[in-house]
Amino acid sequence: MLVEPGTLGQTVEEIVQRHGSLPTRLLQILREVQDSLTWLSPEAMDVVAKALGLSPDKVCRVAEFYSFLYTTPRGSYDILFSDNITDRMLGSRQLLRYLCDKLGVGIGQPRADGRVTVGVTSCTGMCDQGPAALVNGYALTALDKPRLDRIASLVNQLAPLSEWPPEYFEVTTNIRRADILLGRHFADGAALRAVLKRGPEAMLEELVKSGLRGQGGAGFKLALKWISCRDAPGAVKYVVCNADEGEPGTFKDRVLMQEYADLVFEGMTLCGRVIGARQGFVYLRGEYRYLLEPLTVTLQRRREIGLLGKNILGEPGFDFDIDIHLGAGAYVCGEESALIESLEGKHGVPRIRPPFPTTHGYLNQPTVVNNVETFAVTAKIAAEGGAWFASRGTLESKGTKLLSVSGDCERPGIYEYPFGVTVRRVLEDCGARDAQGIQMAGPAGHTISPKQYDRRICFDDLSTGGSFMVFAKHRDILDGMRNFAHFFVHESCGFCTPCRVGTSLLCDLVDKVHTGHGARADLDEMRRLGRIMKAGSHCGLGQTAPNSVLDSLDQFPEAWMRRLRSTSYEPAFDLDASLGEARRLSGRDDPGAHLPDEYSDMVRLAGLLAEREAPLSDDERNLLGVMP
Amino acid sequence: MNGGPLFTIDDHPVLFQDGQTIMEAARAAGVYIPHLCFNPEFAPHGSCRVCLVKVNGRTQASCTTPAMAGQVVQSETEELRDIRRGILEMMFVEGNHVCPACEKSGACQLQAVAYYVGMLASPFTYFYPRRALDASHPDVVIDFNRCILCELCVRASRDIDGKNVFAVQNRGIQAHLVINTPSGKLGATTFSITDKAAQVCPTGAMMIKNQGYGSPIGSRLYDQESVKIVGDVAQVPESEGGRRHE
Ligand SMILES: Cc1cc2nc3c(=O)[nH]c(=O)nc-3n(C[C@H](O)[C@H](O)[C@H](O)COP(=O)(O)O)c2cc1C
Ligand code: SF4
Ligand code: SF4
Ligand code: FES
Ligand code: FES
């Protein structure tokens, strides 16, 4: 696995050349360099920079931005546990500690022999088959102690991944309910034949008629986007499929890319024909690395049968091809302009908008960015007609939606429903009998309490990209809120003040309350912070990061109140703990060197009294030393 | 008032030219909108978020939003003041801004804007990060504790000086300013006191050596008049207490 230092230059040069020495391939190059060297040393980054003619700080910027790229040494085996709340519900934290003990390694630190690191990462999109992890970028599912025992010994034996039990890497699709998208057969090429027969203009009319809106979450009218890109000035245009699927709790794009890739590619090719683009890109999240080879095979097969490449279906000038770019662990890269930056090989800070990608996208050329599911649906509409699609769903939300259901239910997996389905219906179908709440549309979405189970899933009511995480009665909803707050701290790109600082401040407050140190003033501060972040952040990440905290304050006030100390204000520092240094210096640790317990009781009591007019009880008098 | 497209800020009509942002048009019309990462000599950046306004009811950064005819812009409302104040508070807790011990105090645009939006102390918990000073350069000290990541020095050094001395690395709350040399030290670069990059910092993060306390606190740039009247520290000549070299 490791490369001799003497051959470092050669290894890197080879990789760079394989990518045509293109700076737009920088992220892909760094991924591969790391695959051979386990981390990106300053020397390796220097060679990359020279070979691409970039300044070293640009290469470093990219390497430091993505969480799957390492600028400090890692183990030859890099194991990352998925840290979504649904993994935690399935016991992932205990398993993480179990494996660390077994391997004799601390979290995030390489073992002394350099063989292994164990850490955590944001949701890997295996919520219906967790606890999940990644090993050297490849998905591991359904982890339990016996599997970890085996993994520990495979690591200690230096067994290559190809010798690990293949079932550890098995990813199932768990399609539980199929409707018009997943259920009906689609003949490869049907959409492309339709566009050749009827022309791009007629296809656009079908798409207008269908009322299709983007399935990534924001719900932008699809036909408007394609038309505006088609009409934008620019000789070269691009089609980009957003397969970043970073929202914790969603995995429907993974299922589409695994089982319905032809449908997605066909939708992209259709788009190319309609807007006049010859090049498409799939931006595949790094967590779905295991799909890269199968997808490459599918693309090749499509070229061979004339559905991709030059003169598609024999039509002169109908040229379109698709490249797959892998992400490297950055939720913000799901935001379309950050995604484009990343496709260009850069770090993923969202651009200033306007201008929008439809006029200034990839390499500043007009670009359509759509979600995986959206492209799949367009292919179906091209083949079957817009009216057929529009007959499903509600007035404002036509067609169907794929939901990724996970958490406390009997049948987690993918459910396709016509838009307008109630939360209650989904809960019944997935076997969630005692749900105390749902996190809809991921941490950036809505926290729903039972009062709201009759609300409808559609753009005019509960909009969603598809994540649906169920919390049963026995759960502490604040465990979820805390998990989400940490997620956003980890994923903020750091460009703008409200999100960079606000996510950390909010997270500290959630931690403070969750550990029983909060007071009412902290809840007010959360609300104010949330307002500032929503109004002030540069992109959707910061604007939605406080949603789950704000929603849960409204929907589950008792969950928050339960945790509060009864004072209206509680200092963020612990007076007794801050005496620790003095104790250390003086070598004292006897009871006299600690503040008495009553001290904190007195602080609490003083807070209570400040809010209450009733006379003191005997206990209170005693504690305060007041004579009766 | 002669013809041309118009929008309003807090009910005052503002004339603008096509291609101008709300910030640029407001500036040209003499309407102050607080800002830190905006500098009229550079392309807008949009990162500090202090310049937030409401445009037809939606909160947006005025330095990146194109002016359009008929826009109704609100700027000096209590709601926006509170949001701007909150953002300033975030900047102060993220770094270490010990204004009484800072040579820039009184001539610091960050401090002046904080006063302008009515920020006195932050209710948020201070992070107290540990960031080392860089005094390796003969003429300039960098105090990373006072950096607000406006990237003006980054842009100036890269786009005007052609030296690319500064960069931001890492992400999220780990994002920080670095010096582009293997040692990470300013002294190892070709950075010079006459560089544009030495004249743009809105805070006390970049300080000229050997010339402290030229004017007493109380009679400095922003001590007599608000930033609304005085303007950006980068636009005021050094002789008048600003940063611009003549
Ligand atoms: C922080 C953030 C993350 C996002 N992640 C995704 C994603 O993983 N997949 C996706 O399709 N859209 C994501 N989006 C939305 C995209 O910016 C964009 O709206 C979408 O890809 C457009 O496709 P659609 O119209 O087909 O939904 C994200 C947006 C934000 C702000
Ligand atoms: S809101 Fe700001 S800091 Fe957060 S991800 Fe978006 S641009 Fe980056
Ligand atoms: S040093 Fe000054 S100019 Fe440079 S990024 Fe920091 S605050 Fe901005
Ligand atoms: S001045 Fe507009 S965001 Fe900084
Ligand atoms: S007074 Fe503001 S940074 Fe020094």
mmCIF file of N, CA, C and O in Angstrom, chain A residues 79 168 191 244 264 296 309 353 396 435 441 515 572 574 583:
data_model
loop_
_atom_site.group_PDB
_atom_site.id
_atom_site.type_symbol
_atom_site.label_atom_id
_atom_site.label_comp_id
_atom_site.label_asym_id
_atom_site.label_seq_id
_atom_site.Cartn_x
_atom_site.Cartn_y
_atom_site.Cartn_z
ATOM 1 N N ILE A 79 -10.571 3.934 8.834
ATOM 2 C CA ILE A 79 -11.960 3.529 9.098
ATOM 3 C C ILE A 79 -12.725 4.709 9.694
ATOM 4 O O ILE A 79 -12.294 5.289 10.688
ATOM 5 N N TYR A 168 -19.612 -7.764 3.868
ATOM 6 C CA TYR A 168 -19.437 -6.557 4.685
ATOM 7 C C TYR A 168 -19.667 -5.293 3.851
ATOM 8 O O TYR A 168 -19.983 -4.239 4.372
ATOM 9 N N ALA A 191 -36.433 7.673 -24.002
ATOM 10 C CA ALA A 191 -36.523 9.134 -23.912
ATOM 11 C C ALA A 191 -35.770 9.783 -25.070
ATOM 12 O O ALA A 191 -36.212 10.792 -25.634
ATOM 13 N N ASP A 244 -24.573 14.479 -4.805
ATOM 14 C CA ASP A 244 -23.792 14.695 -3.586
ATOM 15 C C ASP A 244 -24.520 14.144 -2.357
ATOM 16 O O ASP A 244 -23.885 13.764 -1.379
ATOM 17 N N VAL A 264 -31.082 7.782 -15.038
ATOM 18 C CA VAL A 264 -30.453 9.060 -14.697
ATOM 19 C C VAL A 264 -29.609 9.556 -15.878
ATOM 20 O O VAL A 264 -29.700 10.722 -16.282
ATOM 21 N N THR A 296 -19.109 3.435 -14.196
ATOM 22 C CA THR A 296 -18.227 3.562 -15.352
ATOM 23 C C THR A 296 -18.563 2.484 -16.377
ATOM 24 O O THR A 296 -18.582 2.738 -17.590
ATOM 25 N N GLY A 309 -22.082 9.301 -26.410
ATOM 26 C CA GLY A 309 -20.931 9.454 -27.290
ATOM 27 C C GLY A 309 -21.304 10.257 -28.519
ATOM 28 O O GLY A 309 -22.133 11.165 -28.458
ATOM 29 N N ARG A 353 -24.420 34.652 -5.814
ATOM 30 C CA ARG A 353 -25.493 34.459 -6.795
ATOM 31 C C ARG A 353 -26.482 35.604 -6.656
ATOM 32 O O ARG A 353 -26.899 35.874 -5.516
ATOM 33 N N GLU A 396 -49.719 22.046 -6.739
ATOM 34 C CA GLU A 396 -48.416 22.715 -6.824
ATOM 35 C C GLU A 396 -47.247 21.741 -6.906
ATOM 36 O O GLU A 396 -46.131 22.140 -7.195
ATOM 37 N N ALA A 435 -43.899 6.822 17.233
ATOM 38 C CA ALA A 435 -43.013 7.930 16.884
ATOM 39 C C ALA A 435 -43.345 9.163 17.720
ATOM 40 O O ALA A 435 -44.474 9.630 17.710
ATOM 41 N N ALA A 441 -36.679 16.073 5.911
ATOM 42 C CA ALA A 441 -35.779 16.812 5.024
ATOM 43 C C ALA A 441 -34.410 17.036 5.666
ATOM 44 O O ALA A 441 -33.687 17.943 5.293
ATOM 45 N N THR A 515 -26.184 18.922 28.488
ATOM 46 C CA THR A 515 -25.456 18.353 29.622
ATOM 47 C C THR A 515 -25.964 18.908 30.951
ATOM 48 O O THR A 515 -25.305 18.749 31.973
ATOM 49 N N ALA A 572 -21.295 30.389 31.576
ATOM 50 C CA ALA A 572 -20.730 29.362 30.703
ATOM 51 C C ALA A 572 -19.503 28.731 31.337
ATOM 52 O O ALA A 572 -19.041 27.700 30.912
ATOM 53 N N ASP A 574 -17.444 27.129 34.822
ATOM 54 C CA ASP A 574 -17.722 26.422 36.043
ATOM 55 C C ASP A 574 -16.710 26.919 37.061
ATOM 56 O O ASP A 574 -15.511 26.705 36.921
ATOM 57 N N ARG A 583 -5.461 24.506 42.281
ATOM 58 C CA ARG A 583 -5.299 23.254 43.036
ATOM 59 C C ARG A 583 -4.068 22.503 42.563
ATOM 60 O O ARG A 583 -3.300 21.966 43.337
#
